mmCIF file of C-alpha atoms in Angstrom:
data_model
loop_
_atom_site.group_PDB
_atom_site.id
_atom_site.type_symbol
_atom_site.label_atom_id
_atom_site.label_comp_id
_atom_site.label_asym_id
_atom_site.label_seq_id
_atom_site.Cartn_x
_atom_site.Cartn_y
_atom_site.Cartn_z
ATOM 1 C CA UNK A 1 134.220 -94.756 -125.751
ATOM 2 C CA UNK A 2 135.623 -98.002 -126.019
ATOM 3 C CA UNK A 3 134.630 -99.424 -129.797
ATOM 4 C CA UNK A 4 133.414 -102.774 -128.181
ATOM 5 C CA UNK A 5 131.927 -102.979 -124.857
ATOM 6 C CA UNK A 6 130.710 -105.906 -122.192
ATOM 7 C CA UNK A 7 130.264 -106.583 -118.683
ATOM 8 C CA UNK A 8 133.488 -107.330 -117.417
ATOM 9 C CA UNK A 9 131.153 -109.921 -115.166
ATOM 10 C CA UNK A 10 132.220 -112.353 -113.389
ATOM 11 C CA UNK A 11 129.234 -114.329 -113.926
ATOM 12 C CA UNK A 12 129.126 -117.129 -111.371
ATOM 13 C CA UNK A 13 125.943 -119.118 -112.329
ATOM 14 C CA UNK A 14 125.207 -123.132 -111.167
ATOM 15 C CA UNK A 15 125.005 -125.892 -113.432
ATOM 16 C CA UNK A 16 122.087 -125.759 -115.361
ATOM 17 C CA UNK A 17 121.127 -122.264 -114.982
ATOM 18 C CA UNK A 18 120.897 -120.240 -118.145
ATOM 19 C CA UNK A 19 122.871 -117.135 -118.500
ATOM 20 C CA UNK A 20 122.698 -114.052 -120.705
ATOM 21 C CA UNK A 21 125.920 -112.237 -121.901
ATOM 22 C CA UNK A 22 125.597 -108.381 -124.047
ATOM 23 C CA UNK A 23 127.890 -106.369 -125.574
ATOM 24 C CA UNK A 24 127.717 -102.949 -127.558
ATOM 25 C CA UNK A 25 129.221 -101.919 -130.751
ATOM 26 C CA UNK A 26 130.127 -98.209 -131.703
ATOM 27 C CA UNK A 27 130.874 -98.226 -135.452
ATOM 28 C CA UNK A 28 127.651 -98.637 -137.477
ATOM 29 C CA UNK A 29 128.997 -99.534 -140.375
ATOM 30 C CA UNK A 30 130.382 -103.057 -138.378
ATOM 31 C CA UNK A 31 129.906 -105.813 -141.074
ATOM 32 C CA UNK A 32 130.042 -109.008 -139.349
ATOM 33 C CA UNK A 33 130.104 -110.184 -135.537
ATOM 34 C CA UNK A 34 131.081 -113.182 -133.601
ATOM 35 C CA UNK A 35 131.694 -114.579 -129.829
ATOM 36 C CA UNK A 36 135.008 -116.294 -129.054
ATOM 37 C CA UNK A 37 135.843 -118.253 -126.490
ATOM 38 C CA UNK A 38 138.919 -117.968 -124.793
ATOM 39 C CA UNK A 39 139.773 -120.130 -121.493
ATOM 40 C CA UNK A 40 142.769 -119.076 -119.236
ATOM 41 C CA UNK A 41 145.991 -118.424 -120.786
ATOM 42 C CA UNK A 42 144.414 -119.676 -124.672
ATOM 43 C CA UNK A 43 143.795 -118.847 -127.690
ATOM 44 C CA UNK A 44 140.670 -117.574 -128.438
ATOM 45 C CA UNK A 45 138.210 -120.219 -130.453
ATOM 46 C CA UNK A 46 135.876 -119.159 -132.592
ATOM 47 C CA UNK A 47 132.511 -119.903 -130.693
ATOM 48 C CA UNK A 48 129.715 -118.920 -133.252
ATOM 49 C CA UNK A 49 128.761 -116.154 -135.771
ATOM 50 C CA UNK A 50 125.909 -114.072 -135.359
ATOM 51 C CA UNK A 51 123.638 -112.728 -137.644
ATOM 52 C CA UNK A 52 120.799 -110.785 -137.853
ATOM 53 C CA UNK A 53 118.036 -113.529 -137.898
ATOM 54 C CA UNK A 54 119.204 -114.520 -134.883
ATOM 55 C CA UNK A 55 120.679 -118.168 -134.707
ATOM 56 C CA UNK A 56 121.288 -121.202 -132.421
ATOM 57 C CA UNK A 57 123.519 -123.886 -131.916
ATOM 58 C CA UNK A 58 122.785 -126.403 -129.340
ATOM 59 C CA UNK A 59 122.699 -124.752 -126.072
ATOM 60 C CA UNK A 60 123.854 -121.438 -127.329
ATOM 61 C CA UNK A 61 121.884 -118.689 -129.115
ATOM 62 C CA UNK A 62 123.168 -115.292 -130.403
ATOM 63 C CA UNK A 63 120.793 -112.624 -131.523
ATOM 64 C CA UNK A 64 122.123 -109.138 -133.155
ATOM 65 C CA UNK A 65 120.272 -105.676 -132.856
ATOM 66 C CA UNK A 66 121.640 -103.675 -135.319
ATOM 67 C CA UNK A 67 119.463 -100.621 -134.778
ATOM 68 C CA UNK A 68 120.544 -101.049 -131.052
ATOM 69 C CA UNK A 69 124.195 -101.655 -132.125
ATOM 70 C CA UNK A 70 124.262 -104.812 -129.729
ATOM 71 C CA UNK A 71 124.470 -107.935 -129.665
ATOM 72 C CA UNK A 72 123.443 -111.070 -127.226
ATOM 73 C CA UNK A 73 124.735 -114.870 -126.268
ATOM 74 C CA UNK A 74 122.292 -116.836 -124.390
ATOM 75 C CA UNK A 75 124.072 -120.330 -122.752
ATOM 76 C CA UNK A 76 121.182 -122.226 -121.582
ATOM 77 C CA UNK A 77 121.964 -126.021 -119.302
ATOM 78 C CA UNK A 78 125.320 -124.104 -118.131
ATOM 79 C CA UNK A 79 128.176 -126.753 -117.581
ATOM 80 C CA UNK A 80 131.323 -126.716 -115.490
ATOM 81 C CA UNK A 81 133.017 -126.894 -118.963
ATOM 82 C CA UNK A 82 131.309 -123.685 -120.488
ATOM 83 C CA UNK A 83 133.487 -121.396 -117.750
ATOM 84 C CA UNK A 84 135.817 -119.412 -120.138
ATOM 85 C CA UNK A 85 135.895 -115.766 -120.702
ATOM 86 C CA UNK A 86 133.826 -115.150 -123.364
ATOM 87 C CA UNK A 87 134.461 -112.277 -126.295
ATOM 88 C CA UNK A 88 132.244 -110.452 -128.580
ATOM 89 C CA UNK A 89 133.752 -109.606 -131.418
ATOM 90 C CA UNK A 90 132.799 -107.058 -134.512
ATOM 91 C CA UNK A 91 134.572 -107.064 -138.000
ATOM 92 C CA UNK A 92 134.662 -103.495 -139.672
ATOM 93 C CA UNK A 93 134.951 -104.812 -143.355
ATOM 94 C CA UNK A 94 137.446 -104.063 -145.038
ATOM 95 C CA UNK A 95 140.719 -105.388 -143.874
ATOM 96 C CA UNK A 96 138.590 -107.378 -141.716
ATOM 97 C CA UNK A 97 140.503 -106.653 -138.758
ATOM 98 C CA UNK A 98 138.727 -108.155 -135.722
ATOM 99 C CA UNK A 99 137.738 -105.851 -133.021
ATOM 100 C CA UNK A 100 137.477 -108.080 -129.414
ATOM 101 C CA UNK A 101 135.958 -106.492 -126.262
ATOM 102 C CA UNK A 102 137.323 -106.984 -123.097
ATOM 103 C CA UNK A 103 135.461 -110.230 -122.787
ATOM 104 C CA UNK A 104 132.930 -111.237 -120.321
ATOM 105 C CA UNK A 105 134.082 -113.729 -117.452
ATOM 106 C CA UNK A 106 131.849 -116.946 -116.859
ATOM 107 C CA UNK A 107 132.692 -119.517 -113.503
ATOM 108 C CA UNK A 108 129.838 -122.281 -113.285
ATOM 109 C CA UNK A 109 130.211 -124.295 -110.095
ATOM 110 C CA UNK A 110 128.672 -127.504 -109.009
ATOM 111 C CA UNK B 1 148.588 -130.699 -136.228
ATOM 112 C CA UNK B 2 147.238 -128.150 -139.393
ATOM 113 C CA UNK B 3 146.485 -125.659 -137.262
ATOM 114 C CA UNK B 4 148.373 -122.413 -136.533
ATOM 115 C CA UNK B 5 151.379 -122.280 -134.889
ATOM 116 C CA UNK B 6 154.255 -120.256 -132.424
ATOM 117 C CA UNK B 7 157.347 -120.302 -131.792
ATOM 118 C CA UNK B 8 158.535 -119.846 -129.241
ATOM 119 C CA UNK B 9 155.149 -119.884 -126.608
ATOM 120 C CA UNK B 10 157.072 -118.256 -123.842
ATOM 121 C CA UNK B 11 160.299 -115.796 -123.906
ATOM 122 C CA UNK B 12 161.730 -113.828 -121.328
ATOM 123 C CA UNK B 13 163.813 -110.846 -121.894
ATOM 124 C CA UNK B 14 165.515 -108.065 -120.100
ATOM 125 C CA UNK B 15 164.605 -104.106 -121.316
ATOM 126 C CA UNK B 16 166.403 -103.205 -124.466
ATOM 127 C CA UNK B 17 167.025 -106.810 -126.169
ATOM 128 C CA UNK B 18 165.499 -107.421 -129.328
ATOM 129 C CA UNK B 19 162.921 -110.018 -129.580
ATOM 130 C CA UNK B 20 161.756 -111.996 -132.757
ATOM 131 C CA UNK B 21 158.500 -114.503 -133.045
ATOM 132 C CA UNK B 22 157.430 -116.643 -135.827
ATOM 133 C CA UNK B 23 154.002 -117.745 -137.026
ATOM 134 C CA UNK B 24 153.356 -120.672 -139.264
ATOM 135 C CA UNK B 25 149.320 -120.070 -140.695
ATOM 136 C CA UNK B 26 147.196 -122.850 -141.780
ATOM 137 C CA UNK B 27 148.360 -123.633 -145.306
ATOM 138 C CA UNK B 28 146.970 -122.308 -148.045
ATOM 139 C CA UNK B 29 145.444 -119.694 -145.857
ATOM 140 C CA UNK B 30 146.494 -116.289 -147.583
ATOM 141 C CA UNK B 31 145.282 -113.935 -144.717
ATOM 142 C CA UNK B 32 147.640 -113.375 -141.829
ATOM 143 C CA UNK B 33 146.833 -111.341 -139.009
ATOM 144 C CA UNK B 34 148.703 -110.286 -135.304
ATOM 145 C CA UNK B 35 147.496 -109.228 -132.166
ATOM 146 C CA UNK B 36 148.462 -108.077 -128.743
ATOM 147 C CA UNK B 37 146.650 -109.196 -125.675
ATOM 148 C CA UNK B 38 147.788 -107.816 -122.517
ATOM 149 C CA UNK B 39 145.841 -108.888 -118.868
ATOM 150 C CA UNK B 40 142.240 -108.418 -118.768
ATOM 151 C CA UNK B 41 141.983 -106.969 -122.307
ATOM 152 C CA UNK B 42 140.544 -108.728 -125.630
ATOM 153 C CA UNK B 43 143.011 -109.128 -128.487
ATOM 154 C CA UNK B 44 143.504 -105.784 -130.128
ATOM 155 C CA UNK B 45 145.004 -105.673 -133.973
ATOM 156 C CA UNK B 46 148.421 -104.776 -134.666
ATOM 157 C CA UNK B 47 149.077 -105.887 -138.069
ATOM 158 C CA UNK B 48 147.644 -108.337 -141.162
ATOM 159 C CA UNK B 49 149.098 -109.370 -144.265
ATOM 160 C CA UNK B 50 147.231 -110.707 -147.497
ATOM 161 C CA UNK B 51 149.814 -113.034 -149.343
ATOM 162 C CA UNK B 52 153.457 -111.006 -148.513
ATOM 163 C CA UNK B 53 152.425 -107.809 -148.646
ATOM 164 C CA UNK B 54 151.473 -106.029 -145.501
ATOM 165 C CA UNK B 55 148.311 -103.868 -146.335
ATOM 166 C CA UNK B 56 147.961 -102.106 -142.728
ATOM 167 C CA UNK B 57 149.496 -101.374 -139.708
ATOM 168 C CA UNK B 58 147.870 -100.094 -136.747
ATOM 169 C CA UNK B 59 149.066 -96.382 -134.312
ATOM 170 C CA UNK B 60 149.885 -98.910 -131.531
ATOM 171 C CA UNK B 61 152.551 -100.648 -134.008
ATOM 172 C CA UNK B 62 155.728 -97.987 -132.690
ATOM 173 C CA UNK B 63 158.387 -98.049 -134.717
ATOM 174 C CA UNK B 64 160.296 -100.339 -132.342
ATOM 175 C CA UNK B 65 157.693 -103.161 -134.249
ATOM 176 C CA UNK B 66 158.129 -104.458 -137.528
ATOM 177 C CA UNK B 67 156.853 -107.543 -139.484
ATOM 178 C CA UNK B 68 157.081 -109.431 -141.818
ATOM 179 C CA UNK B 69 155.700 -112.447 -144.083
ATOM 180 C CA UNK B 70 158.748 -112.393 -146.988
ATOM 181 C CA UNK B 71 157.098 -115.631 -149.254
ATOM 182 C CA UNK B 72 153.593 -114.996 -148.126
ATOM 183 C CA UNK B 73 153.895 -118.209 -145.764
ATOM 184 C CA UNK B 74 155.155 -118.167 -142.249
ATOM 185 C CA UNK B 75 155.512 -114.288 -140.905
ATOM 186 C CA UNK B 76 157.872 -113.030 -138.387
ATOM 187 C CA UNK B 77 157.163 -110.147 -135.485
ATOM 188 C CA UNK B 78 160.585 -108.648 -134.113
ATOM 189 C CA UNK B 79 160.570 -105.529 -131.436
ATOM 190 C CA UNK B 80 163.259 -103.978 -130.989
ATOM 191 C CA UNK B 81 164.765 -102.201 -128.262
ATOM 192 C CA UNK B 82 161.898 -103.914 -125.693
ATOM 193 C CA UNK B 83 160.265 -102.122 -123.054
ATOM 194 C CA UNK B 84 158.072 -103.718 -119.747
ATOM 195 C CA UNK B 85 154.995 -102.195 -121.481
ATOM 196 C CA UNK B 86 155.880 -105.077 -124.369
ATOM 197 C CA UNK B 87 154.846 -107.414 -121.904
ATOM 198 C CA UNK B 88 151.614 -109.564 -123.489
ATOM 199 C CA UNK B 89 150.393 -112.107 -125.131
ATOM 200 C CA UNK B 90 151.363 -112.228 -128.721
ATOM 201 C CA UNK B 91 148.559 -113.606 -131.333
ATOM 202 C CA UNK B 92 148.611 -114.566 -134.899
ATOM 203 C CA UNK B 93 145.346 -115.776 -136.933
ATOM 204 C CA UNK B 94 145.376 -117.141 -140.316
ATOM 205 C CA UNK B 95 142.452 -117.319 -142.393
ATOM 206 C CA UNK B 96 141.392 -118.012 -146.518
ATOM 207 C CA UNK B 97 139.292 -115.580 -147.989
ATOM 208 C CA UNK B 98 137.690 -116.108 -151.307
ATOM 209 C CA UNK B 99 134.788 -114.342 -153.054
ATOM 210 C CA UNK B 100 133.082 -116.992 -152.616
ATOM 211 C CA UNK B 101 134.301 -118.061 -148.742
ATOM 212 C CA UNK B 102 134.079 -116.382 -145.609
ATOM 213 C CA UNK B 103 136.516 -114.855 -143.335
ATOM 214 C CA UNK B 104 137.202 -117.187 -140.167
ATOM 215 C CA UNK B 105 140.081 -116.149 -138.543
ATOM 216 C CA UNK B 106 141.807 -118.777 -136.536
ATOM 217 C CA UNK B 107 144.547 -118.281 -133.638
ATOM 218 C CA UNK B 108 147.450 -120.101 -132.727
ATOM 219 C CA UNK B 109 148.430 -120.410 -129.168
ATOM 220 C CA UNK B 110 150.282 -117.466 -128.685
ATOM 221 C CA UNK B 111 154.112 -116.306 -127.489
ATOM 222 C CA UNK B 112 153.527 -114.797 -123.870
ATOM 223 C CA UNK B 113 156.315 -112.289 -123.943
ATOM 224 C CA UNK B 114 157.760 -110.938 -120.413
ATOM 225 C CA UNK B 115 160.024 -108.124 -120.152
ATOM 226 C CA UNK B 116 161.887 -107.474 -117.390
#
């Protein structure tokens, strides 16, 4: 089982539609978790943290489960600009090695 | 630009050559990490430094693979003896850690290594 896991998508939504992204996690003891952002042939960016209380920022909103060892990104108002592949992301502690998923592939079209 | 950077972006090589990258990290950052993307796959961790000293390595770091950060500044990836399964994206993330500062790791753009 892979330690991080999402839909590999795509995801092709219209502007203005709201989409929902979810990944699982397979180490409980996972400290901290994050989504990246990576667009074709990037770097990934660092997109937002996510913690437990669940947080928002503008038209993006990440929510953690970690009884349910998963975690969520909501993208509401979709623009042509938010297509990227998008990565969730869990830091073990420690080292704080970052463990990326295979990322989940967004295309919004006109 | 302060952010991280690679050198070179792109390289080419034919099986068996040895290869070397280089990775300047945001300054004073005193965490260094690498990582291997290959097609369709996230970033997965190869290697991280705190300061010079290279506290672990990880299985899919052969022997072939070794690094280095000799001053605790810029760090250096060489492969030796390169294989067509080298062929990926080469990442390197910086970041400051501090009891009392979190850990954001930041990535430069990347070598995209090709072996033919």
């Amino acid at each position: 089982r892979k330690e991080v896991e999402q839909d590999p998508g795509p995801f092709n939504v219209p502007e203005g539609a709201t989409v929902a992204f979810n990944c699982t996690y397979s180490n409980s003891a996972s400290q901290s978790f994050f989504w990246y952002r990576q667009d074709c042939r990037k770097e990934p960016k660092l997109l937002m943290s996510v913690y437990s209380s669940g947080n928002e920022d503008g038209r993006f909103t990440a929510q953690l489960n970690r009884a349910s060892q998963y975690i969520s990104l909501l993208i509401r108002d979709s623009k042509l600009s938010d297509s990227a592949t998008y990565l969730c992301v869990v830091n073990e502690g420690g080292y704080n090695k970052l463990i990326f998923g295979a990322g989940t592939r967004l295309a919004v079209h006109p | 630009d302060t952010g991280v950077s690679q050198n070179p972006r792109h390289k080419i090589t034919k099986r068996g050559q040895n290869v070397t990258f280089r990775c300047d990290p945001i300054s004073e950052h005193n965490r260094l990490y690498w990582y291997r993307q290959t097609l369709g796959q996230g970033p997965e961790f190869l290697t991280y430094f705190q300061n010079e000293a290279q506290l672990e390595k990880s299985r899919l770091l052969s022997d072939r693979f070794s690094a280095e950060r000799p001053k605790g500044s810029f760090s250096t990836l060489e492969i030796q003896r390169t294989e067509q399964g080298d062929s990926a994206m080469y990442l390197c993330a910086s970041s400051l850690v501090r009891a009392d500062y979190g850990d954001t790791q930041y990535f430069g753009p990347g070598t995209r290594l090709t072996v033919l």
